[in-house]
PDB file of C-alpha atoms in Angstrom:
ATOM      1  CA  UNK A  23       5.608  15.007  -3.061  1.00  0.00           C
ATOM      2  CA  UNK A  24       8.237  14.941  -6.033  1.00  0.00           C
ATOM      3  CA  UNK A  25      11.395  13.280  -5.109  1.00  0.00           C
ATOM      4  CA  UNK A  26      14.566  13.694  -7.108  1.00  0.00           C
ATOM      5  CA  UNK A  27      18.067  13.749  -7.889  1.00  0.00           C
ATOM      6  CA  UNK A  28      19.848  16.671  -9.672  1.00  0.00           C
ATOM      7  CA  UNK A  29      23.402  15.373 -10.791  1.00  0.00           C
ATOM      8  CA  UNK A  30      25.809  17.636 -12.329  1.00  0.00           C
ATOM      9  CA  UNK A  31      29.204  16.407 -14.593  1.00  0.00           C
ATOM     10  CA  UNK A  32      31.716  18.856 -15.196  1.00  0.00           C
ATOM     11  CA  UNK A  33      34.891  16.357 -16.609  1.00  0.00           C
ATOM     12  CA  UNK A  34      35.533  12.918 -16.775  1.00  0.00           C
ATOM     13  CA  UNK A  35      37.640  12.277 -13.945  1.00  0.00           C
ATOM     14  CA  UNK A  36      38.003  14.544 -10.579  1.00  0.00           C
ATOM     15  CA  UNK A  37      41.114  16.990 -11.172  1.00  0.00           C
ATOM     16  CA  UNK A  38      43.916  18.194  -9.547  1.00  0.00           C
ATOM     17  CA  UNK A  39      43.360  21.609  -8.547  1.00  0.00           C
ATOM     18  CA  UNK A  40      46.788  22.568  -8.592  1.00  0.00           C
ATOM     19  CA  UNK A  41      46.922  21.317 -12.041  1.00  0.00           C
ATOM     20  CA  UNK A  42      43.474  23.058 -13.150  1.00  0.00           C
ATOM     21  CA  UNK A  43      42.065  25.299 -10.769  1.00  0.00           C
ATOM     22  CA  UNK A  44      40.865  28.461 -12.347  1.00  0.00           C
ATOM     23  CA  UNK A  45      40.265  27.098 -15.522  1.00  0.00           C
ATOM     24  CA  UNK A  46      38.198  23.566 -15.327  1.00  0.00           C
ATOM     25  CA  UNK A  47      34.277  24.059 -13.990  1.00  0.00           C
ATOM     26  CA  UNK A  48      33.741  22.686 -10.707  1.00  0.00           C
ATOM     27  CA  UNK A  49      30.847  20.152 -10.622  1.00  0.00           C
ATOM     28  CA  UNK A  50      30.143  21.679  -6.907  1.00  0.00           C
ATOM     29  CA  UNK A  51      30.475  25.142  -7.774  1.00  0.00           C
ATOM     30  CA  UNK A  52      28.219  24.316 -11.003  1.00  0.00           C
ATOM     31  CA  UNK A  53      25.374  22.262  -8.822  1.00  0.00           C
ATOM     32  CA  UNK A  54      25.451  25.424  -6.441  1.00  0.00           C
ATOM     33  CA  UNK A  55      24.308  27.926  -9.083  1.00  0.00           C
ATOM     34  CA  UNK A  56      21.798  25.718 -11.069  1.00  0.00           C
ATOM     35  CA  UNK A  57      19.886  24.954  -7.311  1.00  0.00           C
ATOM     36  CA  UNK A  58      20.381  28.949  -6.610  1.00  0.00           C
ATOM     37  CA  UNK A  59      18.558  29.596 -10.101  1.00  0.00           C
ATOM     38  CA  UNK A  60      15.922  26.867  -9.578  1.00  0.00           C
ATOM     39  CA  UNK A  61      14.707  28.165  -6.036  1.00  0.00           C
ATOM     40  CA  UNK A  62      16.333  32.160  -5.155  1.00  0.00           C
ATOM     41  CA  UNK A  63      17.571  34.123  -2.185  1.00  0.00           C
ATOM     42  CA  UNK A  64      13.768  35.462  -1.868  1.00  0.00           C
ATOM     43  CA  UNK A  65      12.439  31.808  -1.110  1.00  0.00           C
ATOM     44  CA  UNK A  66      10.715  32.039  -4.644  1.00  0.00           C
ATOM     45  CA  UNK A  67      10.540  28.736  -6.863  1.00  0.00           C
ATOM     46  CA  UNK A  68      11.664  30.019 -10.299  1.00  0.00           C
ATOM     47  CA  UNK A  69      10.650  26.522 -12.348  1.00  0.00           C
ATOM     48  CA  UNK A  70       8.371  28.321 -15.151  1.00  0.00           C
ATOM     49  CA  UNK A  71       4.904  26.985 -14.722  1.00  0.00           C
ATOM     50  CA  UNK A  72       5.308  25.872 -10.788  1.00  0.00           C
ATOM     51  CA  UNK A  73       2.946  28.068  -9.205  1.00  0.00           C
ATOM     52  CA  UNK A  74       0.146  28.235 -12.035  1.00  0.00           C
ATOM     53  CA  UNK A  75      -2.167  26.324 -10.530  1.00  0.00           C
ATOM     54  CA  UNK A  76      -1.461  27.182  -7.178  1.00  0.00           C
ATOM     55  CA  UNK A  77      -4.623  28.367  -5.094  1.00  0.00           C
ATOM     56  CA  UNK A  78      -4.506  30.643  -1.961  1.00  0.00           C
ATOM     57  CA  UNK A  79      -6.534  29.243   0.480  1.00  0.00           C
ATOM     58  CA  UNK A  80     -10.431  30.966   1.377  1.00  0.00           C
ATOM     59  CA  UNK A  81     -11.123  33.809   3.355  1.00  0.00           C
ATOM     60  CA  UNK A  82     -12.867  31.281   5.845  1.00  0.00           C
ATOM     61  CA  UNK A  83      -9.539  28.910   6.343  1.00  0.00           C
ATOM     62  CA  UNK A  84      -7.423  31.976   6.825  1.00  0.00           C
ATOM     63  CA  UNK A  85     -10.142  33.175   9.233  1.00  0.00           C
ATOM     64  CA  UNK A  86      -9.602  29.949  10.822  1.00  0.00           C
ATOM     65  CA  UNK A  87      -6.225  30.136  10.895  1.00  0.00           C
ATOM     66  CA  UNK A  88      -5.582  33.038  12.535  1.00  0.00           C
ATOM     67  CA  UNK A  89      -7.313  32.054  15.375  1.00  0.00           C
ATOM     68  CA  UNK A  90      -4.999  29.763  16.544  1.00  0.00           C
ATOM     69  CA  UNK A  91      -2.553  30.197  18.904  1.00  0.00           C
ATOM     70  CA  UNK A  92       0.531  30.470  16.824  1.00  0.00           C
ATOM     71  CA  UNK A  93       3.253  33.022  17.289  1.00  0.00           C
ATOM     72  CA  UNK A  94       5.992  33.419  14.835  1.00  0.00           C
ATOM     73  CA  UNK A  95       8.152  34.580  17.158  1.00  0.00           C
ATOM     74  CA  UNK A  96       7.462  31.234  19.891  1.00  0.00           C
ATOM     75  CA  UNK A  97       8.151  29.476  15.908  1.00  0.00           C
ATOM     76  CA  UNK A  98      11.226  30.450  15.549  1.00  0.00           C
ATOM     77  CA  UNK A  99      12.728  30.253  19.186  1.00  0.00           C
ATOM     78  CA  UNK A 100      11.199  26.763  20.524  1.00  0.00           C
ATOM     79  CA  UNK A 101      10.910  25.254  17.522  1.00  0.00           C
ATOM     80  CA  UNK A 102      13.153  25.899  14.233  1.00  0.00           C
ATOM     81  CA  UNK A 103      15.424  27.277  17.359  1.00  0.00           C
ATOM     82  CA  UNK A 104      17.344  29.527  14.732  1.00  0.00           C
ATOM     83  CA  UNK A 105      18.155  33.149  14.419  1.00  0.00           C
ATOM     84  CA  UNK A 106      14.955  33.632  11.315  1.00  0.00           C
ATOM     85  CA  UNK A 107      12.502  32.736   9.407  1.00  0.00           C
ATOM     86  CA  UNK A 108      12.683  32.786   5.127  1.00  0.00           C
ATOM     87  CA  UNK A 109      10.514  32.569   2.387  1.00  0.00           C
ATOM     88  CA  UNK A 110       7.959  34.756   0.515  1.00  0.00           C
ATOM     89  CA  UNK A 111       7.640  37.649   2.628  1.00  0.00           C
ATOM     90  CA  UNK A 112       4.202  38.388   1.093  1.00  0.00           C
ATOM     91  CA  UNK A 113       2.807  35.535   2.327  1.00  0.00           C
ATOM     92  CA  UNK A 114       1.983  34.426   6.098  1.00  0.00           C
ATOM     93  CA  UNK A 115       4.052  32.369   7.637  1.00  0.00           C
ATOM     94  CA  UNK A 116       1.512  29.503   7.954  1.00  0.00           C
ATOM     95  CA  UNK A 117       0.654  29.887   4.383  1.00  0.00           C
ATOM     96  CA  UNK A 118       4.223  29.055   3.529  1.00  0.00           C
ATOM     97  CA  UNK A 119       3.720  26.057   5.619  1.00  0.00           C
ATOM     98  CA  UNK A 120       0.588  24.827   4.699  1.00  0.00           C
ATOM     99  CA  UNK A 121      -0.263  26.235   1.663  1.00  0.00           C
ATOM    100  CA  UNK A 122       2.905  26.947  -0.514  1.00  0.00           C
ATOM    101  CA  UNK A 123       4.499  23.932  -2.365  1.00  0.00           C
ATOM    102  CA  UNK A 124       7.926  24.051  -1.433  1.00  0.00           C
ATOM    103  CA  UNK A 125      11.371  23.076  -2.635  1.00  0.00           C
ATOM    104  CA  UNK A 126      14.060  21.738  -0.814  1.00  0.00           C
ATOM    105  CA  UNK A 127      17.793  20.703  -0.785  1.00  0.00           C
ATOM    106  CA  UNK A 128      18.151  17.506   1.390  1.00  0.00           C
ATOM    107  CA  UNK A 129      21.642  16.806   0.885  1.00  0.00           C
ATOM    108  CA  UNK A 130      24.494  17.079  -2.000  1.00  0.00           C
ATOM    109  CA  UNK A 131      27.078  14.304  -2.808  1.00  0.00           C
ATOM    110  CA  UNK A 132      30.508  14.864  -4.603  1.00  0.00           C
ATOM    111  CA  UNK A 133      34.049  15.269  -4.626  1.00  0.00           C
ATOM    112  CA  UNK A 134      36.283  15.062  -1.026  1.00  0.00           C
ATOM    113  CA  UNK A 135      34.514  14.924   2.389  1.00  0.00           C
ATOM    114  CA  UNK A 136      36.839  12.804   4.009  1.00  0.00           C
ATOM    115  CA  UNK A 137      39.354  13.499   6.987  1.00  0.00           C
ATOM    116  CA  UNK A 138      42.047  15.598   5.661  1.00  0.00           C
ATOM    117  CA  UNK A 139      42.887  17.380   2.848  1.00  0.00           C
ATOM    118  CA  UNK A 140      42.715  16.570  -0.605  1.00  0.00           C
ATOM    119  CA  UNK A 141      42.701  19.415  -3.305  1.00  0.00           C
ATOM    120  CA  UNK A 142      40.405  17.959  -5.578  1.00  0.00           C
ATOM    121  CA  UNK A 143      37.956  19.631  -8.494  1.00  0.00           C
ATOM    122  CA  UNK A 144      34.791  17.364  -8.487  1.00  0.00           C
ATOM    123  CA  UNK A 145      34.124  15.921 -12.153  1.00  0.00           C
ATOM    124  CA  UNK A 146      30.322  15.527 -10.474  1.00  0.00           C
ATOM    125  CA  UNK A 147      27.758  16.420  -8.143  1.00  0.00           C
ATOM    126  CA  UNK A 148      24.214  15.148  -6.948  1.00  0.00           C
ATOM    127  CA  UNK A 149      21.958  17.256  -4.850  1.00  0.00           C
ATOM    128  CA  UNK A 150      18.946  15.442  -3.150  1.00  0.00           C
ATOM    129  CA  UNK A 151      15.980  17.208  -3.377  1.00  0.00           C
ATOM    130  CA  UNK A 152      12.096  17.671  -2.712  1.00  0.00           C
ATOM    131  CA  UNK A 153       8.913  19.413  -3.790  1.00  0.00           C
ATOM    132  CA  UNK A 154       5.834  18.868  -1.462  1.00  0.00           C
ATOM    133  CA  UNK A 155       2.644  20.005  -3.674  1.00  0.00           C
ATOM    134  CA  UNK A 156       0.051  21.362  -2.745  1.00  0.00           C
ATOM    135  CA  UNK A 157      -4.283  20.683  -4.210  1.00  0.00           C
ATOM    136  CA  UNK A 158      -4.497  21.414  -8.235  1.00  0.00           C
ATOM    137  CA  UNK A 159      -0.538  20.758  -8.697  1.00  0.00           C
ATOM    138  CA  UNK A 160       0.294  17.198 -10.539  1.00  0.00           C
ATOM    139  CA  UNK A 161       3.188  15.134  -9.877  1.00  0.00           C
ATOM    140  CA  UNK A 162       3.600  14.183 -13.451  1.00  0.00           C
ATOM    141  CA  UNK A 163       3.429  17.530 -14.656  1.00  0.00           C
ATOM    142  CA  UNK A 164       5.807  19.381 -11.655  1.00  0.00           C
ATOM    143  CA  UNK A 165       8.175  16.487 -12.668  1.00  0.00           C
ATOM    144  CA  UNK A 166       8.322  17.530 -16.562  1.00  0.00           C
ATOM    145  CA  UNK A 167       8.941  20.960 -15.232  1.00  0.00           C
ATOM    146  CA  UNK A 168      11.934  20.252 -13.163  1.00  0.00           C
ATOM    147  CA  UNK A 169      13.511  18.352 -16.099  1.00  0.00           C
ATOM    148  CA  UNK A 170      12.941  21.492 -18.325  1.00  0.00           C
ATOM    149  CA  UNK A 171      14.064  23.806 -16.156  1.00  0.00           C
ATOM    150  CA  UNK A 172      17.282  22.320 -15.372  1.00  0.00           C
ATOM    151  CA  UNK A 173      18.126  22.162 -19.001  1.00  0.00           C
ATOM    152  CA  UNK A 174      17.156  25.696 -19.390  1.00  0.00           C
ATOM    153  CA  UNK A 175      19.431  26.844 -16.234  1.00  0.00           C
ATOM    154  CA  UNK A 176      22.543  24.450 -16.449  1.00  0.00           C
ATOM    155  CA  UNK A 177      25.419  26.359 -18.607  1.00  0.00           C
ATOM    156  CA  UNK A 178      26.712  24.747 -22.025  1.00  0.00           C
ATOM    157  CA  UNK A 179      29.752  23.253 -20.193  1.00  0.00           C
ATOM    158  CA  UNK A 180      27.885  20.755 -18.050  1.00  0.00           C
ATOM    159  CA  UNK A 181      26.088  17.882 -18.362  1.00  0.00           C
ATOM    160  CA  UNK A 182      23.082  18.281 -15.714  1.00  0.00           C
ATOM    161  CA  UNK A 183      20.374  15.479 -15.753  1.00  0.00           C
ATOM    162  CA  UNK A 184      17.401  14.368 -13.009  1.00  0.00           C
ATOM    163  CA  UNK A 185      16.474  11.218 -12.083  1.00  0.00           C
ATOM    164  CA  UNK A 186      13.182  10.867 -10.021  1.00  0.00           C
ATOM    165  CA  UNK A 187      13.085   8.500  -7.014  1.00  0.00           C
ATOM    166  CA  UNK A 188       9.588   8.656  -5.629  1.00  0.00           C
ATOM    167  CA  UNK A 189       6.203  10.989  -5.284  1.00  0.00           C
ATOM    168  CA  UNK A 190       2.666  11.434  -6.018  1.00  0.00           C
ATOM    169  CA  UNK A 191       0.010  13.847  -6.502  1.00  0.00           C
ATOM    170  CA  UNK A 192      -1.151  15.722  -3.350  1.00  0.00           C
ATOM    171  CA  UNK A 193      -4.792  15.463  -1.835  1.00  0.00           C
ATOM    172  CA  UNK A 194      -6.700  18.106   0.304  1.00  0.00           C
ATOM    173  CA  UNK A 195      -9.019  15.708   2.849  1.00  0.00           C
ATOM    174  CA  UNK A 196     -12.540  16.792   3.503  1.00  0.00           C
ATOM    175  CA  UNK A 197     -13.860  17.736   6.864  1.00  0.00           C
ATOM    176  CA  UNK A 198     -17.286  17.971   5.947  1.00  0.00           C
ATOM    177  CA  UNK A 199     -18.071  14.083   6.729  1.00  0.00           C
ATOM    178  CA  UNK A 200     -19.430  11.871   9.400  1.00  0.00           C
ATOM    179  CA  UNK A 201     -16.295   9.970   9.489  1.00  0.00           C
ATOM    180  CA  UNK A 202     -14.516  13.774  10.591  1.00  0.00           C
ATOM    181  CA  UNK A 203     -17.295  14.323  13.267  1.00  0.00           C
ATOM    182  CA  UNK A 204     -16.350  11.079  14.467  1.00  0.00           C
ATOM    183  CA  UNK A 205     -13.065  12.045  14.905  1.00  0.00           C
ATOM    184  CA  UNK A 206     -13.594  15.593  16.508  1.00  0.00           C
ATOM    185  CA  UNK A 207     -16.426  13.862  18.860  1.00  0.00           C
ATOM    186  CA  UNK A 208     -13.472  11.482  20.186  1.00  0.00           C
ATOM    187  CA  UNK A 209     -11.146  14.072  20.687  1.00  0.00           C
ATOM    188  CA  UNK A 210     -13.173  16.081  23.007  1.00  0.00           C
ATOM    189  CA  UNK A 211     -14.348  13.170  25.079  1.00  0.00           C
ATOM    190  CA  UNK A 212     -10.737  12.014  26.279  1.00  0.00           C
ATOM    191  CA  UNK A 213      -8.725  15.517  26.127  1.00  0.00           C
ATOM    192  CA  UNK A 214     -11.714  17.855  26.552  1.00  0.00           C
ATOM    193  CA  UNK A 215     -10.621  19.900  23.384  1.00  0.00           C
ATOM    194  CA  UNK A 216     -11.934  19.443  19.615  1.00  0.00           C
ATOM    195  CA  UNK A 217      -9.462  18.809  17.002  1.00  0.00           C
ATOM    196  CA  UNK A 218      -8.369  22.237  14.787  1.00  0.00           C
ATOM    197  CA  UNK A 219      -8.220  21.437  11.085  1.00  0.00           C
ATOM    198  CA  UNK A 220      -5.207  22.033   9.933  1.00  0.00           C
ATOM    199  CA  UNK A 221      -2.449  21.558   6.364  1.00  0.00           C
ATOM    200  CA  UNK A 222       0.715  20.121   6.351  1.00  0.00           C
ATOM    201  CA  UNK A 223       2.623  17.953   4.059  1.00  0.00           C
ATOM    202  CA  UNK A 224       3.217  14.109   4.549  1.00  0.00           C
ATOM    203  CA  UNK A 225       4.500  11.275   1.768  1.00  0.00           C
ATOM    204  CA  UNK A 226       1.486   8.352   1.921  1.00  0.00           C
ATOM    205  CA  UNK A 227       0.613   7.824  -1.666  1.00  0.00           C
ATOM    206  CA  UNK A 228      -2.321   6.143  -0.781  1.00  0.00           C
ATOM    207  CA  UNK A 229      -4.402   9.009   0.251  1.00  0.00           C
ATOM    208  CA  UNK A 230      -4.750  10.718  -3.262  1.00  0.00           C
ATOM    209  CA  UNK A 231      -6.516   7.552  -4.513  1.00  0.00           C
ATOM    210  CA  UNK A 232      -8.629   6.933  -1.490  1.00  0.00           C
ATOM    211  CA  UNK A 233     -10.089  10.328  -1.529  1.00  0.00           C
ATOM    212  CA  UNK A 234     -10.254   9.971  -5.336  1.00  0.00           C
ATOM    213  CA  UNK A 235     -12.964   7.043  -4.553  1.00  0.00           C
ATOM    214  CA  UNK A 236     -14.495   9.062  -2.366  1.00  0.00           C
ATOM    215  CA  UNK A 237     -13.368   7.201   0.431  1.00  0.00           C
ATOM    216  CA  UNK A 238     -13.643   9.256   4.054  1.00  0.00           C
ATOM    217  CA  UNK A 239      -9.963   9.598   4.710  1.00  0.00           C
ATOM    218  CA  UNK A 240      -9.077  11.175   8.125  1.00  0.00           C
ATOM    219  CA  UNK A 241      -5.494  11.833   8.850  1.00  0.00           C
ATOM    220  CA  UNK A 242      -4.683  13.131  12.361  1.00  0.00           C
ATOM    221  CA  UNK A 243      -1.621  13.284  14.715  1.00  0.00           C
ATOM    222  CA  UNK A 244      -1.043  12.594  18.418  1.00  0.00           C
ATOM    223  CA  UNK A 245       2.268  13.859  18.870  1.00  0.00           C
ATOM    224  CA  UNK A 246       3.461  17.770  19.672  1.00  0.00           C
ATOM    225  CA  UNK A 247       5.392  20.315  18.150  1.00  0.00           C
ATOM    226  CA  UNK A 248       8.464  19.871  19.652  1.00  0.00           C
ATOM    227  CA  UNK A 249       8.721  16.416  18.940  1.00  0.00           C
ATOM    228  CA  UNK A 250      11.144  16.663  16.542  1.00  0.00           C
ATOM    229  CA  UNK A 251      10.595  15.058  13.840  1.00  0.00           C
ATOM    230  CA  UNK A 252      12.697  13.538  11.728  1.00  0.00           C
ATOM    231  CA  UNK A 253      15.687  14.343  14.116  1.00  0.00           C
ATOM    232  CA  UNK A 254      18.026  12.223  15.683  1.00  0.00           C
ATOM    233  CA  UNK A 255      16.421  12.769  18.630  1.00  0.00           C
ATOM    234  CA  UNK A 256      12.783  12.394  17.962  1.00  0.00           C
ATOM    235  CA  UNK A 257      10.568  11.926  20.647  1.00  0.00           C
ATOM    236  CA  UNK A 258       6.924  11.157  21.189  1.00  0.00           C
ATOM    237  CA  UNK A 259       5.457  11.555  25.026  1.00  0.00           C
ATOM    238  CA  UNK A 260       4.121   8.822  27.028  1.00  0.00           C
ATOM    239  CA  UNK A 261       0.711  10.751  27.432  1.00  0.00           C
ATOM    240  CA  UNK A 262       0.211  11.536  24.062  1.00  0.00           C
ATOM    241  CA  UNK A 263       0.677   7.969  23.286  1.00  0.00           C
ATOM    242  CA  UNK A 264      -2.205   6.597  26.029  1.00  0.00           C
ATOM    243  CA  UNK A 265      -4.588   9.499  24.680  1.00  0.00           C
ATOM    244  CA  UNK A 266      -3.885   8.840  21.020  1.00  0.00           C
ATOM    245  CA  UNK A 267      -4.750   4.863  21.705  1.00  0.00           C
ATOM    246  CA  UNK A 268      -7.943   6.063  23.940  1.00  0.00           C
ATOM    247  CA  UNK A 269      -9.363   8.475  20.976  1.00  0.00           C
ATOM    248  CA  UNK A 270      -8.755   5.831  18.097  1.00  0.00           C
ATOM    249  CA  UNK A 271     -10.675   2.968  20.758  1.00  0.00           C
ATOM    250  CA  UNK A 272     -13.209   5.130  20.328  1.00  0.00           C
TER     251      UNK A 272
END
């Protein structure tokens, strides 16, 4: 994961923008366009270098993959509960999940968002933002992209800069190991299913170095799909919770 802040400074001081509407850039308008030019309308990153070391994943794991029960359609309704899906059309839509390194907008700070009305032209404007990487990308390097890139995209008139607030490289885990067999052994034993290998992007530093060692890391979930996660109203079921404390007893 690369974790960052984008901040964009049009003026010194917020305007007036009965004073200098139409004329003075708009730190919100401004932050707008340079995210737009960093990630476009087709779901495609645009930082120069991002996807170079990007690797589809092997005949075998998209074998594997799509012989699971997913259905984009079931995706969409129960789950994102939206009215469609984005991203690069020319890949699945597990392989944007799982496989793609991603970029997103979290949230973007600035100017009036009170109650009322106040007609003012933001002097600046900070967008939150994320990259999850994926094997073969490096934090350090995806980082000294980003800063490059916004240079190159922000316009002469504005002052755009990036501050980084957390990340680290990603790690692929290995499922070729006792310690994994273990695992899928327990699984089938208390809910009569084995486990189904699986991507998907999480923020625990540690990992990277652990499997670095060569230590058998194992990461697994108990909870469901529609859990919700990171919602306001997350949830994890009781039953999942009992079977989840049975199959790590084990």
């Amino acid at each position: 994961l690369c974790y960052a802040e984008i901040a964009v400074r049009t003026s010194k001081t917020d305007l007036h923008s009965g004073e200098y509407g139409g004329a003075a850039p708009n730190a919100h308008e401004e932050l707008s366009r340079l995210l737009g030019r960093l990630k476009g309308a087709d779901g495609k990153i645009n930082i120069p270098g991002f996807y170079g070391p990007v690797k589809r994943p092997s005949k075998a794991e998209l074998a594997a993959w799509k012989k699971l029960p997913f259905n984009e359609k079931d995706f969409l309704n129960k789950r994102v509960q939206g009215k469609g899906l984005v991203g690069l059309k020319k890949a699945s839509v597990l392989e944007r999940l799982w496989a793609l390194p991603t970029f997103e907008i979290h949230g973007i700070l600035g100017g009036f968002t009170g109650d009322g009305a106040k007609t003012v032209i933001p002097a600046e404007a900070t967008a939150k933002v994320s990259m999850r990487l994926v094997p073969n990308q490096k934090l350090a390097t995806v980082e000294g992209q980003l800063v490059a890139a916004v240079k190159r995209f922000a316009p002469k008139h504005v002052t755009a800069s990036v501050r980084f607030l957390h990340g680290a490289d990603p790690a692929r885990i290995k499922i070729d190991t006792p310690a994994f067999q273990l695992l899928d052994q327990a699984f089938k034993e208390v809910t009569g299913r084995g486990t189904v290998p699986a991507r998907a992007g999480g923020s625990i530093p540690v990992v990277p170095a652990l499997a670095s060692a060569g230590a058998p890391v194992i990461l697994t979930g108990i909870g469901l799909p529609d859990d919700r996660l990171h919602a306001p109203n997350e949830k994890l079921e009781l039953k999942q919770l009992w079977d989840g404390i049975e199959v790590f007893r084990r």
